[in-house]
Short mmCIF file of C-alpha atoms in Angstrom, two decimals:
data_model
loop_
_atom_site.label_atom_id
_atom_site.label_comp_id
_atom_site.label_asym_id
_atom_site.label_seq_id
_atom_site.Cartn_x
_atom_site.Cartn_y
_atom_site.Cartn_z
CA MET W 494 -0.33 0.11 -0.27
CA THR W 495 1.51 3.21 -1.14
CA ILE W 496 1.38 6.14 1.44
CA ALA W 497 0.33 9.98 -0.28
CA VAL W 498 0.78 11.25 3.02
CA ARG W 499 2.11 11.36 6.28
CA PHE W 500 1.61 13.11 9.52
CA SER W 501 4.41 11.78 12.05
CA ALA W 502 3.98 13.18 14.95
CA ALA W 503 3.86 16.42 12.77
CA SER W 504 3.01 19.68 14.94
CA CYS W 505 3.16 23.57 13.84
CA LEU W 506 3.02 27.18 15.30
CA GLY W 507 1.92 29.92 14.00
CA SER W 508 4.49 33.18 13.79
CA ALA W 509 4.09 34.46 17.21
CA GLY W 510 4.71 31.07 18.58
CA GLU W 511 1.16 30.35 19.75
CA PRO W 512 0.18 26.68 18.49
CA LEU W 513 -1.94 25.61 15.34
CA LEU W 514 -1.63 22.20 15.43
CA ALA W 515 -0.94 19.43 17.82
CA PRO W 516 0.85 16.78 17.10
CA LEU W 517 -0.64 14.67 14.64
CA ASP W 518 -0.20 10.59 13.34
CA VAL W 519 -2.25 10.22 10.50
CA GLU W 520 -1.87 8.58 6.97
CA LEU W 521 -3.67 8.70 3.76
CA PRO W 522 -3.35 6.06 1.06
CA VAL W 523 -3.21 6.66 -2.79
CA GLY W 524 -6.62 6.35 -3.76
CA GLU W 525 -8.13 7.41 -0.90
CA ALA W 526 -10.00 9.97 0.88
CA LEU W 527 -9.78 11.35 4.34
CA VAL W 528 -11.60 14.04 5.88
CA LEU W 529 -10.08 16.12 8.88
CA ALA W 530 -12.93 17.57 11.05
CA GLY W 531 -12.48 19.80 14.03
CA GLY W 532 -14.16 23.62 15.07
CA GLY W 533 -12.31 26.47 14.37
CA MET W 534 -8.52 26.70 15.88
CA SER W 535 -8.21 23.09 15.27
CA GLY W 536 -5.06 23.32 12.75
CA LYS W 537 -7.44 21.99 9.90
CA SER W 538 -5.62 24.44 7.67
CA ALA W 539 -2.42 24.50 8.90
CA ALA W 540 -2.01 20.37 8.34
CA LEU W 541 -3.00 21.39 4.29
CA ALA W 542 -0.59 23.86 4.23
CA MET W 543 2.23 22.45 5.64
CA CYS W 544 1.28 19.07 2.91
CA VAL W 545 2.35 21.73 0.50
CA GLY W 546 5.07 23.67 1.99
CA GLY W 547 2.95 26.62 3.03
CA LEU W 548 4.13 26.20 6.64
CA THR W 549 7.14 24.17 8.43
CA PRO W 550 6.83 21.44 10.83
CA ALA W 551 7.79 22.98 14.51
CA SER W 552 8.30 18.80 14.91
CA GLY W 553 7.66 15.19 13.54
CA ARG W 554 7.54 14.83 9.86
CA VAL W 555 4.68 15.27 6.67
CA GLU W 556 5.68 13.36 3.62
CA VAL W 557 3.95 13.61 0.50
CA LEU W 558 3.96 11.94 -2.17
CA GLY W 559 7.26 10.44 -1.14
CA VAL W 560 9.22 14.07 -0.71
CA GLU W 561 8.99 16.54 2.92
CA PRO W 562 7.83 19.63 1.49
CA SER W 563 9.77 21.46 4.46
CA ARG W 564 12.80 20.21 3.03
CA LEU W 565 12.32 21.06 -0.29
CA SER W 566 14.21 24.29 -2.07
CA ALA W 567 11.68 26.50 -4.48
CA GLY W 568 12.74 24.39 -7.96
CA PRO W 569 12.05 20.87 -6.30
CA LEU W 570 9.03 22.24 -3.92
CA ASN W 571 7.43 24.09 -6.92
CA ASP W 572 7.70 20.95 -9.14
CA LEU W 573 5.78 18.94 -6.00
CA ARG W 574 3.12 21.59 -6.22
CA ARG W 575 2.69 21.11 -9.47
CA ARG W 576 1.41 17.41 -9.16
CA ILE W 577 -1.30 18.78 -6.21
CA GLY W 578 -4.44 20.40 -6.58
CA TYR W 579 -4.79 22.40 -3.84
CA VAL W 580 -8.49 24.11 -2.74
CA PRO W 581 -8.00 27.36 -0.17
CA GLN W 582 -11.26 28.33 1.81
CA ARG W 583 -13.65 30.50 -0.30
CA GLY W 584 -11.86 29.54 -3.38
CA GLY W 585 -8.77 31.56 -3.48
CA LEU W 586 -9.86 32.86 -7.08
CA LEU W 587 -7.95 35.60 -9.25
CA ALA W 588 -10.13 38.39 -8.76
CA ASN W 589 -9.23 40.20 -12.67
CA LEU W 590 -9.12 36.70 -14.29
CA ASP W 591 -13.28 34.88 -15.29
CA LEU W 592 -14.33 31.67 -13.91
CA ARG W 593 -12.98 29.89 -17.00
CA ALA W 594 -9.63 31.88 -17.70
CA ASN W 595 -8.74 31.19 -13.99
CA ILE W 596 -9.70 27.24 -14.36
CA ALA W 597 -6.70 27.69 -17.52
CA LEU W 598 -4.37 29.30 -15.73
CA PRO W 599 -2.84 26.37 -14.97
CA LEU W 600 -2.61 24.52 -18.02
CA ARG W 601 -1.44 27.90 -19.63
CA PHE W 602 1.12 28.84 -17.17
CA HIS W 603 2.75 25.26 -16.95
CA LEU W 604 1.98 23.82 -20.04
CA GLY W 605 2.10 26.58 -22.30
CA ALA W 606 -1.47 25.66 -23.40
CA ASP W 607 -3.01 27.79 -26.67
CA ALA W 608 -6.40 28.38 -27.24
CA ARG W 609 -7.66 25.39 -27.89
CA ALA W 610 -5.69 22.92 -26.05
CA THR W 611 -6.86 25.22 -23.00
CA ALA W 612 -10.64 25.17 -24.03
CA ALA W 613 -10.61 21.11 -23.60
CA GLY W 614 -9.18 21.33 -20.93
CA ILE W 615 -11.53 23.33 -19.54
CA GLU W 616 -14.70 21.15 -21.08
CA ARG W 617 -12.32 18.11 -19.79
CA VAL W 618 -12.46 19.17 -15.88
CA GLN W 619 -15.94 20.57 -16.64
CA ALA W 620 -16.82 16.93 -17.29
CA LEU W 621 -15.42 15.10 -14.71
CA LEU W 622 -17.25 16.99 -12.88
CA GLY W 623 -20.42 16.58 -14.03
CA ILE W 624 -20.93 20.11 -14.51
CA GLU W 625 -22.96 22.58 -16.93
CA PRO W 626 -20.13 24.76 -18.66
CA LEU W 627 -19.06 27.55 -16.25
CA PRO W 628 -20.06 31.38 -16.90
CA ALA W 629 -17.65 34.02 -17.86
CA LEU W 630 -18.41 35.55 -14.99
CA LEU W 631 -15.38 37.89 -12.87
CA PRO W 632 -15.49 35.49 -9.31
CA ALA W 633 -17.03 38.72 -7.51
CA GLU W 634 -20.02 38.38 -9.77
CA ALA W 635 -20.71 34.19 -9.11
CA THR W 636 -21.59 32.72 -6.21
CA LEU W 637 -19.56 31.38 -3.37
CA LEU W 638 -20.84 27.41 -5.22
CA MET W 639 -19.67 28.73 -8.70
CA ARG W 640 -16.16 30.12 -7.12
CA GLN W 641 -15.94 26.71 -5.06
CA VAL W 642 -16.55 24.31 -8.09
CA ALA W 643 -14.52 26.97 -10.51
CA SER W 644 -11.53 26.65 -7.71
CA ILE W 645 -12.26 22.87 -7.36
CA ALA W 646 -11.65 22.90 -11.54
CA ARG W 647 -8.70 24.46 -11.07
CA ALA W 648 -6.92 22.80 -8.70
CA LEU W 649 -8.09 19.69 -11.10
CA VAL W 650 -7.00 20.97 -14.28
CA LEU W 651 -3.58 19.48 -14.11
CA GLY W 652 -5.09 15.92 -13.23
CA PRO W 653 -3.24 15.58 -9.85
CA GLU W 654 -1.92 13.11 -7.97
CA LEU W 655 -3.44 15.07 -4.81
CA LEU W 656 -6.17 16.93 -3.48
CA LEU W 657 -6.52 18.92 -0.68
CA VAL W 658 -9.63 20.76 -0.41
CA ASP W 659 -9.64 22.87 2.35
CA GLU W 660 -13.48 23.43 3.69
CA PRO W 661 -15.04 23.61 0.44
CA ASP W 662 -18.26 23.45 1.97
CA SER W 663 -17.15 27.31 3.67
CA GLY W 664 -20.18 29.69 3.95
CA LEU W 665 -22.27 27.58 1.49
CA ASP W 666 -25.98 26.54 2.60
CA GLY W 667 -26.84 22.96 3.10
CA VAL W 668 -27.49 21.81 0.25
CA ALA W 669 -24.88 23.87 -1.58
CA ALA W 670 -22.86 22.12 0.69
CA GLU W 671 -24.28 18.36 -0.32
CA GLU W 672 -23.39 19.36 -3.26
CA ILE W 673 -20.01 20.36 -2.80
CA TRP W 674 -19.09 16.98 -1.30
CA ARG W 675 -21.44 15.41 -3.77
CA LEU W 676 -19.08 17.03 -6.54
CA LEU W 677 -15.87 15.82 -4.79
CA TRP W 678 -16.37 12.34 -4.31
CA ARG W 679 -17.72 11.93 -7.99
CA VAL W 680 -13.53 13.04 -8.80
CA GLN W 681 -11.98 10.42 -6.09
CA SER W 682 -14.50 7.60 -7.78
CA THR W 683 -13.97 8.92 -11.20
CA THR W 684 -10.09 9.36 -11.17
CA GLY W 685 -9.28 7.81 -8.34
CA VAL W 686 -7.13 10.55 -7.24
CA THR W 687 -6.67 11.03 -3.37
CA ILE W 688 -8.43 13.75 -1.63
CA LEU W 689 -7.54 15.03 1.84
CA ALA W 690 -9.77 17.24 2.71
CA SER W 691 -11.08 19.83 5.52
CA ALA W 692 -14.11 20.13 7.36
CA ALA W 693 -16.00 21.99 10.33
CA ASN W 694 -18.27 18.79 10.73
CA ALA W 695 -17.35 15.30 9.85
CA ALA W 696 -20.94 14.72 8.94
CA ALA W 697 -21.48 16.91 6.43
CA ALA W 698 -18.55 15.52 4.41
CA SER W 699 -19.68 11.93 4.86
CA PRO W 700 -20.98 12.34 0.90
CA LEU W 701 -17.13 12.44 0.36
CA THR W 702 -16.23 9.20 2.70
CA ALA W 703 -17.02 7.91 6.27
CA ARG W 704 -13.16 8.18 7.04
CA ALA W 705 -12.49 11.44 9.57
CA LEU W 706 -10.04 12.38 11.75
CA THR W 707 -11.08 15.14 14.15
CA LEU W 708 -8.76 17.66 15.71
CA VAL W 709 -8.86 19.08 18.95
CA GLY W 710 -7.16 22.34 18.74
CA ARG W 711 -7.76 25.42 20.95
CA SER W 712 -11.40 26.41 19.70
CA ASP W 713 -12.77 25.77 23.51
CA MET W 714 -10.61 27.98 24.04
CA ALA W 715 -11.54 31.07 21.51
CA PHE W 716 -14.26 32.52 22.97
CA ARG W 717 -16.59 31.22 25.35
CA LEU W 718 -20.69 32.08 25.36
CA ILE W 719 -22.42 33.53 28.00
CA PRO W 720 -23.99 31.92 30.10
CA GLY W 721 -27.67 32.45 29.72
CA LEU W 722 -27.35 33.86 26.41
CA ALA W 723 -26.13 30.67 24.81
CA MET N 1094 21.24 56.16 27.19
CA ARG N 1095 19.21 58.31 23.81
CA ALA N 1096 22.22 58.41 22.44
CA LEU N 1097 22.41 54.71 22.39
CA ALA N 1098 18.91 54.69 21.42
CA ALA N 1099 19.45 57.00 19.03
CA ILE N 1100 21.52 54.98 17.44
CA ASP N 1101 20.11 51.78 17.47
CA LEU N 1102 17.34 53.44 15.24
CA LEU N 1103 19.56 55.00 12.89
CA GLY N 1104 21.02 51.46 12.76
CA ARG N 1105 17.97 49.40 12.44
CA ARG N 1106 16.48 51.89 9.82
CA ALA N 1107 19.65 51.61 7.63
CA CYS N 1108 18.96 47.53 7.60
CA GLU N 1109 15.99 48.55 7.03
CA LEU N 1110 16.65 50.94 3.51
CA GLY N 1111 19.83 48.42 2.83
CA VAL N 1112 17.03 45.08 2.63
CA TYR N 1113 14.60 47.14 0.86
CA LEU N 1114 17.24 48.78 -1.73
CA ILE N 1115 18.58 44.49 -1.90
CA ASP N 1116 15.35 43.68 -2.69
CA LEU N 1117 14.45 45.84 -5.39
CA ALA N 1118 17.96 45.02 -6.96
CA ALA N 1119 17.01 41.21 -6.91
CA LEU N 1120 13.45 42.03 -8.44
CA ALA N 1121 15.47 43.49 -11.78
CA GLY N 1122 17.86 40.69 -11.39
CA LEU N 1123 14.93 38.76 -12.11
CA LEU N 1124 13.50 40.38 -14.22
CA LEU N 1125 16.88 40.63 -16.83
CA ALA N 1126 16.65 36.42 -15.84
CA ARG N 1127 13.21 35.90 -16.99
CA LEU N 1128 12.85 38.51 -19.72
CA PRO N 1129 14.36 36.62 -22.47
CA ARG N 1130 12.15 33.82 -21.92
CA LEU N 1131 8.96 34.68 -20.67
CA ARG N 1132 5.92 32.41 -20.87
CA PRO N 1133 3.26 34.06 -23.45
CA VAL N 1134 0.80 34.31 -19.92
CA ILE N 1135 3.00 36.52 -18.99
CA ARG N 1136 3.44 38.04 -21.83
CA GLU N 1137 -0.13 38.28 -22.36
CA VAL N 1138 0.20 40.23 -18.63
CA LEU N 1139 2.82 42.53 -19.75
CA VAL N 1140 0.25 43.69 -22.54
CA ARG N 1141 -2.08 45.04 -20.02
CA GLN N 1142 0.87 46.74 -17.65
CA VAL N 1143 1.85 48.62 -20.68
CA LEU N 1144 -1.96 49.34 -22.56
CA PHE N 1145 -2.72 50.61 -18.72
CA THR N 1146 0.32 52.63 -18.16
CA GLY N 1147 1.26 53.68 -21.49
CA VAL N 1148 -1.35 53.44 -23.97
CA GLN N 1149 -4.08 55.04 -21.34
CA ALA N 1150 -1.74 57.74 -20.57
CA LEU N 1151 -0.98 58.81 -23.65
CA PRO N 1152 -3.70 61.72 -23.58
CA PHE N 1153 -3.01 62.73 -20.66
CA THR N 1154 0.91 62.98 -21.04
CA CYS N 1155 0.77 64.87 -23.90
CA PHE N 1156 -2.01 67.72 -22.03
CA LEU N 1157 0.89 67.91 -19.30
CA ALA N 1158 3.44 68.63 -22.19
CA LEU N 1159 1.23 70.85 -24.10
CA LEU N 1160 1.16 72.96 -21.07
CA SER N 1161 5.10 72.48 -19.99
CA ALA N 1162 5.91 73.81 -23.05
CA LEU N 1163 3.35 76.45 -22.86
CA VAL N 1164 5.07 77.65 -19.18
CA VAL N 1165 8.28 77.33 -20.56
CA VAL N 1166 7.51 79.53 -24.01
CA VAL N 1167 5.50 82.62 -21.75
CA GLN N 1168 8.32 82.44 -18.97
CA ALA N 1169 10.50 82.98 -21.83
CA GLN N 1170 8.32 86.03 -23.16
CA VAL N 1171 8.11 87.48 -20.04
CA GLN N 1172 12.09 87.41 -18.61
CA VAL N 1173 13.60 87.55 -21.55
CA THR N 1174 10.83 90.17 -23.46
CA GLY N 1175 10.67 89.05 -26.88
CA LEU N 1176 13.54 86.46 -26.93
CA ALA N 1177 16.06 88.83 -27.86
CA ASN N 1178 18.43 86.10 -28.58
CA PRO N 1179 16.17 83.60 -30.28
CA ASP N 1180 18.22 80.39 -29.90
CA LEU N 1181 17.75 80.98 -26.52
CA LEU N 1182 13.62 78.99 -26.80
CA GLY N 1183 15.16 76.05 -27.96
CA GLN N 1184 18.03 75.78 -25.15
CA ALA N 1185 15.25 76.39 -22.54
CA LEU N 1186 12.95 73.73 -23.82
CA VAL N 1187 15.99 71.32 -24.19
CA LEU N 1188 17.01 72.24 -20.31
CA ILE N 1189 14.11 72.45 -18.42
CA LEU N 1190 11.88 69.51 -20.50
CA VAL N 1191 14.22 67.28 -21.95
CA ARG N 1192 16.87 67.42 -18.91
CA GLU N 1193 15.09 68.05 -15.82
CA PHE N 1194 11.09 68.00 -16.06
CA GLY N 1195 10.22 65.83 -18.76
CA PRO N 1196 11.20 62.43 -16.80
CA LEU N 1197 10.55 63.62 -13.67
CA ILE N 1198 6.72 65.24 -14.78
CA VAL N 1199 6.44 61.45 -16.89
CA ALA N 1200 7.30 59.61 -13.66
CA MET N 1201 5.01 61.38 -11.02
CA VAL N 1202 1.99 60.37 -13.95
CA VAL N 1203 3.25 56.66 -13.63
CA ILE N 1204 3.08 57.35 -9.77
CA ALA N 1205 -0.25 58.43 -10.24
CA ARG N 1206 -1.75 56.20 -12.52
CA SER N 1207 -0.01 52.99 -11.94
CA GLY N 1208 2.85 52.74 -8.60
CA GLY N 1209 -1.12 53.40 -6.14
CA ALA N 1210 -2.72 50.92 -8.86
CA ILE N 1211 -0.58 47.93 -8.74
CA ALA N 1212 0.54 48.80 -5.32
CA THR N 1213 -3.47 48.35 -4.20
CA GLU N 1214 -4.09 45.69 -6.24
CA LEU N 1215 -1.34 43.43 -4.85
CA ALA N 1216 -1.86 44.08 -1.11
CA ALA N 1217 -6.06 43.27 -2.42
CA MET N 1218 -4.71 39.67 -3.84
CA THR N 1219 -2.26 39.22 -1.02
CA ALA N 1220 -5.95 40.23 1.61
CA GLU N 1221 -7.84 37.68 -0.29
CA ARG N 1222 -4.99 34.72 -0.41
CA GLU N 1223 -5.34 34.71 -3.45
CA ILE N 1224 -0.85 35.25 -3.44
CA GLN N 1225 -1.01 32.37 -1.73
CA THR N 1226 -3.36 30.08 -3.12
CA LEU N 1227 -0.90 31.08 -6.47
CA ALA N 1228 2.50 30.15 -4.52
CA TRP N 1229 0.80 27.14 -3.51
CA SER N 1230 -0.45 25.76 -6.69
CA GLY N 1231 2.99 25.75 -7.99
CA ILE N 1232 2.85 29.83 -9.81
CA PRO N 1233 5.35 31.64 -8.42
CA PRO N 1234 3.42 34.74 -7.94
CA VAL N 1235 6.99 36.36 -8.40
CA GLU N 1236 7.03 35.67 -11.80
CA TYR N 1237 3.23 35.72 -12.99
CA LEU N 1238 2.97 39.11 -11.12
CA VAL N 1239 5.58 40.90 -10.59
CA VAL N 1240 8.39 40.23 -14.07
CA PRO N 1241 5.45 41.58 -16.19
CA ARG N 1242 4.86 44.36 -14.03
CA LEU N 1243 8.17 45.64 -14.27
CA ALA N 1244 9.11 44.93 -17.35
CA GLY N 1245 5.56 46.65 -18.30
CA VAL N 1246 6.23 50.42 -16.01
CA CYS N 1247 9.51 50.11 -17.86
CA LEU N 1248 8.54 49.80 -20.98
CA SER N 1249 5.92 52.86 -20.72
CA LEU N 1250 7.62 55.24 -18.90
CA ILE N 1251 10.40 55.35 -21.39
CA GLY N 1252 7.98 55.60 -24.36
CA LEU N 1253 5.79 58.32 -22.43
CA THR N 1254 9.16 60.04 -21.71
CA LEU N 1255 10.20 60.49 -25.82
CA LEU N 1256 6.36 61.24 -26.35
CA PHE N 1257 6.51 64.03 -23.41
CA VAL N 1258 9.76 64.82 -24.76
CA ALA N 1259 8.33 65.47 -28.59
CA THR N 1260 4.80 66.64 -27.78
CA ALA N 1261 6.82 69.54 -25.49
CA LEU N 1262 9.39 70.60 -28.56
CA GLY N 1263 7.09 70.42 -30.85
CA ALA N 1264 3.86 72.50 -29.24
CA GLY N 1265 7.39 74.69 -28.09
CA PHE N 1266 7.67 75.61 -31.39
CA VAL N 1267 4.47 76.08 -32.60
CA LEU N 1268 3.55 78.10 -29.52
CA SER N 1269 6.79 80.49 -30.00
CA VAL N 1270 5.58 81.65 -33.59
CA LEU N 1271 2.03 82.67 -32.28
CA LEU N 1272 2.94 84.23 -29.06
CA VAL N 1273 6.41 86.06 -29.25
CA PRO N 1274 7.87 88.28 -32.03
CA GLY N 1275 10.64 87.38 -33.47
CA ALA N 1276 10.43 83.24 -32.10
CA PRO N 1277 12.66 81.90 -34.49
CA ASP N 1278 11.21 79.71 -37.75
CA LEU N 1279 11.21 75.92 -37.29
CA SER N 1280 15.04 75.80 -39.43
CA ARG N 1281 16.62 78.02 -36.79
CA PHE N 1282 14.48 76.59 -34.07
CA ILE N 1283 16.14 72.37 -35.00
CA ASP N 1284 19.13 74.22 -35.50
CA ALA N 1285 19.48 75.69 -31.82
CA LEU N 1286 17.75 72.65 -30.26
CA GLY N 1287 20.44 70.08 -32.62
CA ARG N 1288 22.73 72.40 -31.04
CA ASN N 1289 21.60 71.77 -27.09
CA LEU N 1290 21.09 68.47 -27.47
CA GLY N 1291 24.16 65.81 -27.01
CA PRO N 1292 25.07 62.19 -26.53
CA ILE N 1293 24.76 62.48 -22.85
CA ASP N 1294 20.95 63.54 -23.10
CA GLY N 1295 20.15 60.39 -24.86
CA ALA N 1296 21.92 58.49 -21.90
CA VAL N 1297 20.95 60.33 -18.89
CA LEU N 1298 17.26 60.76 -20.33
CA LEU N 1299 17.50 56.02 -20.61
CA ALA N 1300 19.06 56.66 -17.15
CA LYS N 1301 16.12 59.46 -15.98
CA THR N 1302 13.68 56.55 -17.24
CA LEU N 1303 15.18 53.07 -17.43
CA VAL N 1304 15.98 52.80 -13.42
CA PRO N 1305 12.47 55.47 -12.54
CA GLY N 1306 9.88 52.57 -13.83
CA LEU N 1307 12.66 49.60 -12.19
CA LEU N 1308 11.63 51.74 -9.03
CA ILE N 1309 7.94 52.92 -9.37
CA ALA N 1310 7.40 48.61 -10.27
CA GLY N 1311 9.60 47.46 -7.88
CA ILE N 1312 8.46 49.64 -4.80
CA ALA N 1313 4.53 49.23 -5.77
CA CYS N 1314 5.18 45.04 -5.88
CA ARG N 1315 7.24 45.07 -2.96
CA GLU N 1316 4.81 46.80 -0.67
CA GLY N 1317 1.76 45.14 -2.38
CA LEU N 1318 3.22 41.63 -1.64
CA GLY N 1319 5.06 42.16 1.86
CA CYS N 1320 1.60 43.44 3.30
CA ARG N 1321 0.12 41.49 6.27
CA ALA N 1322 -2.84 39.31 4.95
CA ARG N 1323 -5.27 41.73 6.18
CA ALA N 1324 -7.47 44.46 4.03
CA THR N 1325 -6.63 47.61 6.28
CA GLU N 1326 -3.33 47.45 5.16
CA VAL N 1327 -4.43 47.66 1.51
CA PRO N 1328 -4.55 51.34 1.42
CA ARG N 1329 -1.51 51.91 4.05
CA ALA N 1330 0.48 49.91 0.87
CA ALA N 1331 -0.85 51.82 -1.99
CA THR N 1332 0.29 55.09 0.45
CA ARG N 1333 3.84 53.65 0.77
CA ALA N 1334 4.25 52.91 -2.73
CA VAL N 1335 3.39 56.30 -4.04
CA VAL N 1336 5.75 58.37 -1.34
CA ARG N 1337 8.72 55.72 -1.23
CA SER N 1338 8.36 55.93 -5.22
CA ILE N 1339 8.46 59.55 -5.33
CA ALA N 1340 10.82 60.05 -2.55
CA ALA N 1341 12.85 57.32 -4.88
CA VAL N 1342 12.66 58.79 -7.96
CA PHE N 1343 13.83 62.32 -7.33
CA VAL N 1344 17.22 61.13 -5.18
CA TRP N 1345 17.92 58.95 -8.49
CA ASP N 1346 16.36 62.64 -11.06
CA ALA N 1347 19.01 64.46 -9.06
CA ALA N 1348 22.04 61.67 -8.98
CA VAL N 1349 21.89 61.11 -12.52
CA THR N 1350 21.89 65.31 -13.22
CA ALA N 1351 24.53 65.85 -10.07
CA VAL N 1352 27.10 63.17 -12.62
CA ALA N 1353 26.27 63.43 -15.45
CA PHE N 1354 25.87 67.87 -15.82
CA VAL N 1355 27.29 68.97 -12.77
CA ALA N 1356 30.79 66.74 -12.63
CA ALA N 1357 30.36 66.82 -16.43
#
């Protein structure tokens, strides 16, 4: 069994030295899906950030696709990132490009795809997701669901080996949130791509996978409801 | 203790300035390294930048050139009462507009229109975590966003300055014919320009456009990308970019003038 992602007692600190993620031990085999669940400040996003070398483990190790991102220099780290599709919370799309241009950007940047190859790539990923062609809207003109779908499409357009998805249902209502998780399940079952996702609620992510790991962090310390108002 | 604190502060500021200058030099080096083999998608960003910074600024630059020429001609008329020496106008236009204020005025236009805009755009992208997403998707933000902006602003500044100079000289001649009794005819005007313009003016003009272009775009990009990921940082980044660009361009302009003309 090949392991796509391995956290070995990996913990992470913030820029001010505050703990972002308590030591985490988990393995994600190739072709499977795993959801890291937990409230705010539990370290879900930090765990995903360590997988793309955005954060360095304070202790322990993180291995992704056979390498440790934190030990890579800029060139090899970019090569690794090309093999990973990353979907941030609420899209992270470029505001000055329309949805289709956002999806096309990795194709055009990494492969130098021309107009025809770009259109074919967008069509392929839309078919994979089972969605209608996305309209030529700027992200600010699109709904949050459209933005999230476009962001997932952008992450998939190069055919990644690993998909990292950070709370894809953040800000969506119940129906739209379920749609997003079903969409990810469809991608995973069709392509066999390994998916590491995060969610506030493991049950919400059940359409993707039943395999979830709940992280316990500082969410209970973040604030306390005033007794009587709760 | 106060003296030590002052020295400490001075030293810290000097170190910060040194790091800032190294960053700008690194950006210029990156531009030189990447320019010969730009990816098509980056060339598109470069074209958009030239369109915004250069092409869209053409009418305003011509307007300012016209007004500047008018000021020089009127002052020459008033101060020298009818241009006793007809060659003086050509000399005044070269000295005031070609060597000194032309590049400076165009640099101010580019700072106002593009320096602030670039810093605002990049700071907003930083605040919205678009930059982080680009980087984590394997698209280096410096290559995709900074390189075309540096090249675009430099090219635009050079082009706009040449246009400014040409417009100011042309307008200077036309206005002198219209407003100044005893103004030189065209051949004499061109002759006067030729005598006052030398090879050093070409080098100075290049130095006063190429480097300020790098400074304006480099400072705007550094401020935009270097700010914290907060919406409140966006206007601060834009303000810092504009103020620091103005200071840097004036310092560079004065240094070039001192080296090229005073030392010579």
